[in-house]
């Protein structure tokens, strides 16, 4: 009772300044996004030494503590603190890590993240690992904050089809800029605009066409950009963006629900949300299982630098196969002399390609628990027409 009265007294005292303060922080957050984007772009795309990394780590600290302050201010002004904490639990967890990192950096010989990177995992370059970790935390906070802007869709007078097209144009543009950076390729000044644009478009639209050998032309960073483009393009950037917005944020407005209905061709808003979640979870599950089988299908003829390199190769090719992209980070792909006779690997890749080709209506019928239970309980119940057409067509084309 005393706590509630105190909260009421605080809210009444702060009410007059609420709009002005929150608007000020919204403007500062926009500036923070621009600064964070510039730092991440530069640190990812250009060569750095440890002194450079320490310099940029300082900037990242300032940005992280600004977002921690922003979280505290939002909590201070909310009228429903418990509900606020519930809806921002993941963000709160990241803020706690940021605060713990700051306190440990000030009062201990080594910071929390530095201790984990150096002492527990024995990284050879703890400063680089710490910068990457801090950047990941920053990106997650920015993304969680950005997901709240999904409500802006309700004020946009744009058809679902155009939103879908625009999402692809944006991802192709971002991919092109990233692939042109010096650290993304083994060329001194970075890839040319046309090479970057072609590769970004090919990856986003999962065509598999290349103008340079993915295994030798692009660095590890460049290959990561390519496979992320493949994943976002294969399942659709719109699907992932809407999924995270609805999963982490409070929910969807009427416009967003209508957009999902159009996008997934369903009349039910609840069905659209359920399909959305099942698409993302099924994609991740199938790709994870595929990576496991690919890892154990590689024969002894092909040599890997380390176990982690083999795991990376497995994940890359699983995502590439499931999304039907055709990208490979092994020169000559499956026709490489070391892989030509690895028939178990070929079968695994074919299975992933097939599962990716039949589409999500069919995958839902195969893997969704409620669908399986219905067919077991009601023997007369068949798969829906869309799933059957998709499967019969895929099998027929494969046999032909």
Coordinates of C-alpha atoms in Angstrom, one line a residue:
X1 CA 0.0 0.0 0.0
X2 CA 2.8 2.4 1.0
X3 CA 4.7 1.5 -2.2
X4 CA 1.6 2.1 -4.4
X5 CA 1.0 5.5 -2.8
X6 CA 4.7 6.4 -3.3
X7 CA 4.4 5.4 -7.0
X8 CA 1.2 7.5 -7.4
X9 CA 2.9 10.5 -5.8
X10 CA 6.0 10.1 -8.1
X11 CA 3.8 9.7 -11.2
X12 CA 1.8 12.8 -10.3
X13 CA 4.9 14.8 -9.7
X14 CA 6.5 13.8 -13.0
X15 CA 3.4 13.9 -15.1
X16 CA 3.8 17.4 -16.4
X17 CA 7.4 16.7 -17.7
X18 CA 6.6 13.2 -19.1
X19 CA 5.9 14.2 -22.8
X20 CA 8.9 16.6 -23.1
X21 CA 11.4 14.2 -21.5
X22 CA 10.3 11.2 -23.5
X23 CA 10.4 13.2 -26.7
X24 CA 13.9 14.4 -25.9
X25 CA 15.0 10.8 -25.4
X26 CA 13.4 9.7 -28.6
X27 CA 15.4 12.4 -30.5
X28 CA 18.6 11.3 -28.7
X29 CA 17.9 7.7 -29.5
X30 CA 17.7 8.6 -33.2
X31 CA 21.2 10.2 -32.9
X32 CA 22.3 7.1 -31.0
X33 CA 21.2 4.8 -33.8
X34 CA 23.2 6.8 -36.3
X35 CA 26.3 6.8 -34.2
X36 CA 25.9 3.1 -33.4
X37 CA 25.4 2.3 -37.0
X38 CA 28.5 4.2 -38.0
X39 CA 30.6 2.5 -35.4
X40 CA 29.4 -1.0 -36.2
X41 CA 29.8 -0.4 -39.9
X42 CA 33.4 0.9 -39.5
X43 CA 34.5 -1.7 -37.0
X44 CA 33.1 -4.5 -39.2
X45 CA 34.3 -3.2 -42.5
X46 CA 37.8 -1.8 -41.8
X47 CA 41.0 -3.3 -40.3
X48 CA 41.6 -2.3 -36.7
X49 CA 44.3 -2.8 -34.1
X50 CA 43.8 -3.2 -30.4
X51 CA 44.2 0.6 -29.8
X52 CA 41.5 1.3 -32.3
X53 CA 39.2 -1.2 -30.7
X54 CA 39.7 0.3 -27.2
X55 CA 38.8 3.7 -28.7
X56 CA 35.6 2.4 -30.2
X57 CA 34.8 0.3 -27.1
X58 CA 34.7 3.7 -25.2
X59 CA 32.0 5.0 -27.6
X60 CA 30.1 1.8 -27.3
X61 CA 30.1 2.1 -23.5
X62 CA 28.6 5.6 -23.7
X63 CA 25.9 4.3 -26.1
X64 CA 25.1 1.4 -23.8
X65 CA 24.8 3.5 -20.7
X66 CA 22.7 6.0 -22.5
X67 CA 20.2 3.2 -23.4
X68 CA 20.4 2.0 -19.8
X69 CA 19.5 5.5 -18.7
X70 CA 16.7 5.6 -21.3
X71 CA 15.3 2.3 -19.9
X72 CA 15.3 3.7 -16.3
X73 CA 13.6 6.9 -17.5
X74 CA 10.9 4.9 -19.2
X75 CA 10.4 2.8 -16.1
X76 CA 10.2 6.0 -14.0
X77 CA 7.4 7.5 -16.1
X78 CA 5.3 4.4 -16.5
X79 CA 2.0 4.0 -14.7
X80 CA 2.2 0.2 -14.7
X81 CA 5.7 -0.8 -13.5
X82 CA 5.0 -4.5 -13.3
X83 CA 3.5 -4.7 -16.7
X84 CA 6.5 -2.6 -18.1
X85 CA 9.0 -5.0 -16.5
X86 CA 7.1 -8.0 -17.9
X87 CA 7.1 -6.7 -21.4
X88 CA 10.7 -5.6 -21.3
X89 CA 12.2 -8.6 -19.5
X90 CA 14.8 -9.3 -22.2
X91 CA 15.8 -5.6 -22.5
X92 CA 16.1 -5.5 -18.7
X93 CA 18.4 -8.5 -18.7
X94 CA 20.7 -6.8 -21.3
X95 CA 20.7 -3.6 -19.2
X96 CA 21.8 -5.6 -16.1
X97 CA 24.7 -7.1 -18.1
X98 CA 25.7 -3.6 -19.2
X99 CA 25.6 -2.2 -15.7
X100 CA 27.5 -5.2 -14.3
X101 CA 30.1 -4.7 -17.1
X102 CA 30.5 -1.0 -16.2
X103 CA 30.8 -1.6 -12.5
X104 CA 33.4 -4.3 -13.0
X105 CA 35.4 -2.1 -15.4
X106 CA 35.5 0.7 -12.9
X107 CA 36.3 -1.3 -9.7
X108 CA 38.0 -4.5 -10.8
X109 CA 41.3 -5.3 -12.6
X110 CA 39.4 -6.7 -15.5
X111 CA 35.8 -6.2 -16.6
X112 CA 33.1 -8.9 -16.6
X113 CA 33.2 -9.6 -20.3
X114 CA 37.0 -9.3 -20.5
X115 CA 37.2 -11.9 -17.7
X116 CA 34.8 -14.3 -19.5
X117 CA 36.7 -13.9 -22.8
X118 CA 40.2 -14.2 -21.4
X119 CA 39.9 -16.5 -18.4
X120 CA 37.0 -18.8 -19.1
X121 CA 37.2 -19.2 -22.9
X122 CA 40.9 -18.4 -23.3
X123 CA 40.4 -16.2 -26.4
X124 CA 43.7 -15.2 -27.9
X125 CA 42.5 -11.7 -28.6
X126 CA 40.2 -10.8 -25.6
X127 CA 39.9 -7.1 -26.6
X128 CA 38.5 -8.1 -30.0
X129 CA 36.2 -10.6 -28.4
X130 CA 35.0 -8.0 -25.9
X131 CA 34.3 -5.4 -28.6
X132 CA 32.3 -8.0 -30.6
X133 CA 30.3 -9.0 -27.5
X134 CA 29.5 -5.3 -26.6
X135 CA 28.4 -4.7 -30.2
X136 CA 26.1 -7.7 -30.1
X137 CA 24.5 -6.4 -26.9
X138 CA 24.2 -3.0 -28.5
X139 CA 22.6 -4.4 -31.6
X140 CA 20.1 -6.5 -29.5
X141 CA 19.1 -3.4 -27.5
X142 CA 18.7 -1.4 -30.7
X143 CA 16.6 -4.1 -32.3
X144 CA 14.4 -4.5 -29.3
X145 CA 13.9 -0.8 -29.2
X146 CA 13.2 -0.8 -33.0
X147 CA 10.7 -3.6 -32.7
X148 CA 8.4 -1.2 -30.7
X149 CA 8.2 1.0 -33.8
X150 CA 6.2 -1.8 -35.5
X151 CA 3.1 0.2 -34.5
X152 CA 4.0 2.8 -37.1
X153 CA 2.8 0.4 -39.7
X154 CA -0.7 1.4 -38.8
X155 CA -0.2 5.0 -40.0
X156 CA 1.4 3.9 -43.3
X157 CA -1.0 3.9 -46.3
X158 CA 1.1 1.2 -48.1
X159 CA -0.3 -2.0 -49.5
X160 CA 1.2 -5.3 -48.2
X161 CA 2.7 -6.1 -51.5
X162 CA 4.6 -2.9 -51.6
X163 CA 5.8 -3.4 -48.0
X164 CA 7.1 -6.8 -49.1
X165 CA 8.9 -5.3 -52.1
X166 CA 10.3 -2.5 -50.1
X167 CA 11.7 -4.9 -47.5
X168 CA 13.7 -6.7 -50.2
X169 CA 15.0 -3.4 -51.7
X170 CA 16.2 -2.4 -48.2
X171 CA 17.9 -5.7 -47.5
X172 CA 19.6 -5.7 -50.9
X173 CA 20.8 -2.1 -50.4
X174 CA 22.2 -2.8 -46.9
X175 CA 23.8 -6.0 -48.2
X176 CA 25.5 -4.2 -51.0
X177 CA 27.0 -1.5 -48.7
X178 CA 28.3 -4.2 -46.3
X179 CA 29.8 -6.3 -49.1
X180 CA 31.7 -3.3 -50.5
X181 CA 33.6 -2.8 -47.2
X182 CA 37.4 -3.8 -47.3
X183 CA 37.1 -6.4 -44.6
X184 CA 34.4 -8.3 -46.5
X185 CA 36.6 -9.5 -49.3
X186 CA 40.2 -10.5 -50.0
X187 CA 40.7 -7.5 -52.4
X188 CA 42.7 -4.5 -51.1
X189 CA 40.0 -1.9 -51.6
X190 CA 36.9 -4.0 -51.2
X191 CA 34.5 -5.5 -53.8
X192 CA 33.3 -3.4 -56.7
X193 CA 29.8 -1.9 -56.6
X194 CA 28.5 -4.3 -59.3
X195 CA 30.0 -7.4 -57.6
X196 CA 28.5 -6.4 -54.3
X197 CA 25.1 -5.5 -55.8
X198 CA 24.9 -8.7 -57.8
X199 CA 25.9 -10.9 -54.9
X200 CA 23.6 -9.1 -52.5
X201 CA 20.7 -9.4 -54.9
X202 CA 21.4 -13.1 -55.7
X203 CA 21.6 -14.0 -52.0
X204 CA 18.5 -12.0 -51.0
X205 CA 16.5 -13.5 -53.9
X206 CA 18.1 -16.9 -53.3
X207 CA 19.1 -17.5 -57.0
X208 CA 22.5 -18.9 -56.3
X209 CA 24.1 -17.0 -59.2
X210 CA 27.7 -15.8 -58.4
X211 CA 30.2 -13.6 -60.2
X212 CA 33.1 -14.7 -58.0
X213 CA 34.0 -17.8 -55.9
X214 CA 32.2 -17.4 -52.6
X215 CA 34.9 -19.6 -50.9
X216 CA 38.0 -17.6 -51.9
X217 CA 36.8 -14.1 -52.8
X218 CA 34.8 -13.3 -49.7
X219 CA 36.3 -13.3 -46.2
X220 CA 34.6 -14.9 -43.2
X221 CA 32.8 -11.6 -42.5
X222 CA 31.6 -11.4 -46.1
X223 CA 30.4 -15.0 -46.0
X224 CA 28.4 -14.3 -42.9
X225 CA 26.8 -11.3 -44.6
X226 CA 25.9 -13.5 -47.6
X227 CA 24.3 -16.3 -45.5
X228 CA 22.3 -13.7 -43.4
X229 CA 21.0 -12.3 -46.7
X230 CA 20.1 -15.8 -47.8
X231 CA 18.2 -16.5 -44.6
X232 CA 16.3 -13.2 -44.6
X233 CA 15.5 -13.5 -48.3
X234 CA 14.5 -17.2 -48.1
X235 CA 12.1 -16.9 -45.3
X236 CA 11.5 -13.2 -46.1
X237 CA 12.8 -10.3 -44.1
X238 CA 9.2 -9.3 -43.5
X239 CA 8.5 -12.6 -41.7
X240 CA 11.5 -12.2 -39.5
X241 CA 11.0 -8.5 -38.7
X242 CA 7.3 -9.0 -37.9
X243 CA 8.0 -12.1 -35.9
X244 CA 10.5 -10.3 -33.6
X245 CA 8.3 -7.3 -33.4
X246 CA 5.4 -9.3 -32.1
X247 CA 7.5 -11.7 -30.1
X248 CA 9.4 -9.1 -28.1
X249 CA 7.0 -6.2 -28.2
X250 CA 3.5 -5.8 -26.8
X251 CA 1.6 -7.0 -29.8
X252 CA 0.2 -5.9 -33.1
X253 CA -2.2 -3.3 -34.2
X254 CA -5.1 -3.8 -36.6
X255 CA -3.0 -2.7 -39.6
X256 CA -0.2 -5.2 -38.7
X257 CA -2.7 -8.0 -38.2
X258 CA -4.3 -7.2 -41.6
X259 CA -0.9 -7.2 -43.2
X260 CA -0.2 -10.7 -41.8
X261 CA -3.5 -11.9 -43.1
X262 CA -2.7 -10.7 -46.6
X263 CA 0.9 -12.0 -46.5
X264 CA -0.1 -15.5 -45.3
X265 CA -3.4 -15.7 -47.3
X266 CA -5.5 -16.5 -44.2
X267 CA -8.8 -15.0 -43.0
X268 CA -7.9 -15.5 -39.3
X269 CA -5.8 -13.1 -37.4
X270 CA -4.8 -15.7 -34.8
X271 CA -3.9 -18.2 -37.6
X272 CA -1.7 -15.5 -39.2
X273 CA 0.2 -15.0 -35.9
X274 CA 0.5 -18.7 -35.4
X275 CA 1.8 -19.3 -38.9
X276 CA 4.3 -16.5 -38.4
X277 CA 5.8 -18.1 -35.3
X278 CA 5.8 -21.6 -36.7
X279 CA 7.6 -20.4 -39.9
X280 CA 10.5 -19.0 -37.9
X281 CA 10.7 -21.9 -35.4
X282 CA 10.4 -24.5 -38.1
X283 CA 13.1 -22.8 -40.2
X284 CA 15.5 -22.7 -37.3
X285 CA 14.7 -26.3 -36.2
X286 CA 15.1 -27.8 -39.7
X287 CA 18.3 -25.9 -40.4
X288 CA 19.8 -26.9 -37.0
X289 CA 19.0 -30.6 -37.7
X290 CA 20.3 -30.3 -41.2
X291 CA 23.6 -28.8 -39.9
X292 CA 24.0 -31.7 -37.5
X293 CA 23.6 -34.3 -40.3
X294 CA 25.9 -32.3 -42.7
X295 CA 28.5 -32.1 -39.9
X296 CA 28.5 -35.9 -39.6
X297 CA 28.3 -36.5 -43.4
X298 CA 31.5 -34.8 -44.3
X299 CA 34.0 -37.5 -45.2
X300 CA 37.7 -37.8 -44.2
X301 CA 38.8 -36.6 -47.6
X302 CA 38.0 -33.0 -46.9
X303 CA 40.2 -31.3 -44.4
X304 CA 39.0 -28.5 -42.0
X305 CA 41.1 -26.0 -40.1
X306 CA 39.4 -26.8 -36.8
X307 CA 36.2 -28.3 -35.3
X308 CA 34.7 -24.8 -35.2
X309 CA 35.4 -24.4 -38.9
X310 CA 33.6 -27.6 -39.7
X311 CA 30.6 -26.5 -37.6
X312 CA 30.6 -23.2 -39.5
X313 CA 30.7 -25.0 -42.8
X314 CA 27.8 -27.3 -41.7
X315 CA 25.6 -24.4 -40.6
X316 CA 26.3 -22.3 -43.8
X317 CA 25.5 -25.2 -46.1
X318 CA 22.4 -26.2 -44.1
X319 CA 20.9 -22.6 -44.4
X320 CA 21.9 -22.4 -48.0
X321 CA 20.3 -25.7 -48.9
X322 CA 17.1 -25.2 -47.0
X323 CA 16.6 -21.8 -48.6
X324 CA 17.5 -23.2 -52.1
X325 CA 20.1 -20.5 -52.5
X326 CA 22.9 -22.6 -54.1
X327 CA 25.7 -20.7 -52.3
X328 CA 28.7 -22.8 -51.1
X329 CA 31.9 -21.8 -49.3
X330 CA 33.7 -24.9 -50.7
X331 CA 35.2 -24.2 -54.1
X332 CA 33.2 -26.1 -56.8
X333 CA 30.6 -26.9 -54.2
X334 CA 29.5 -30.6 -54.1
X335 CA 31.4 -31.2 -57.3
X336 CA 34.7 -30.7 -55.3
X337 CA 36.8 -33.8 -55.7
X338 CA 36.6 -34.4 -51.9
X339 CA 32.8 -34.3 -51.9
X340 CA 31.8 -36.0 -55.2
X341 CA 31.5 -39.4 -53.7
X342 CA 30.0 -38.3 -50.3
X343 CA 26.5 -39.7 -51.1
X344 CA 25.1 -39.3 -47.6
X345 CA 26.0 -35.7 -47.7
X346 CA 24.3 -35.4 -51.1
X347 CA 21.2 -37.0 -49.7
X348 CA 21.2 -34.7 -46.7
X349 CA 21.5 -31.6 -48.9
X350 CA 18.7 -32.9 -51.2
X351 CA 16.4 -33.5 -48.2
X352 CA 17.0 -29.9 -47.1
X353 CA 16.4 -28.5 -50.6
X354 CA 13.2 -30.5 -50.8
X355 CA 11.9 -29.4 -47.4
X356 CA 12.7 -25.8 -48.4
X357 CA 11.0 -26.2 -51.8
X358 CA 7.6 -27.6 -50.6
X359 CA 6.8 -24.5 -48.7
X360 CA 5.5 -23.9 -45.2
X361 CA 1.9 -25.1 -45.6
X362 CA 3.3 -28.6 -46.3
X363 CA 5.9 -28.3 -43.5
X364 CA 3.1 -27.4 -41.1
X365 CA 1.2 -30.5 -42.1
X366 CA 4.2 -32.6 -41.5
X367 CA 5.7 -31.2 -38.3
X368 CA 3.0 -29.2 -36.5
X369 CA 1.9 -31.2 -33.4
X370 CA -1.8 -30.2 -33.7
X371 CA -2.0 -31.2 -37.3
X372 CA -0.4 -34.6 -36.6
X373 CA -2.8 -35.2 -33.6
X374 CA -5.8 -34.4 -35.8
X375 CA -4.8 -36.9 -38.5
X376 CA -4.1 -39.6 -35.9
X377 CA -7.4 -39.0 -34.2
X378 CA -9.4 -38.6 -37.4
X379 CA -8.2 -41.0 -40.0
X380 CA -10.4 -39.5 -42.7
X381 CA -8.8 -36.1 -42.3
X382 CA -6.3 -35.3 -45.1
X383 CA -3.7 -32.6 -45.6
X384 CA -5.0 -29.3 -46.9
X385 CA -5.1 -28.8 -50.7
X386 CA -2.2 -26.3 -50.8
X387 CA 0.1 -28.7 -49.0
X388 CA -0.9 -31.6 -51.2
X389 CA -0.4 -29.6 -54.4
X390 CA 3.0 -28.4 -53.1
X391 CA 4.2 -31.9 -52.2
X392 CA 2.9 -33.6 -55.4
X393 CA 4.4 -31.0 -57.6
X394 CA 7.8 -31.1 -55.8
X395 CA 7.9 -34.9 -55.9
X396 CA 6.9 -34.9 -59.6
X397 CA 9.5 -32.4 -60.7
X398 CA 12.2 -34.2 -58.7
X399 CA 11.4 -37.6 -60.3
X400 CA 11.2 -36.1 -63.8

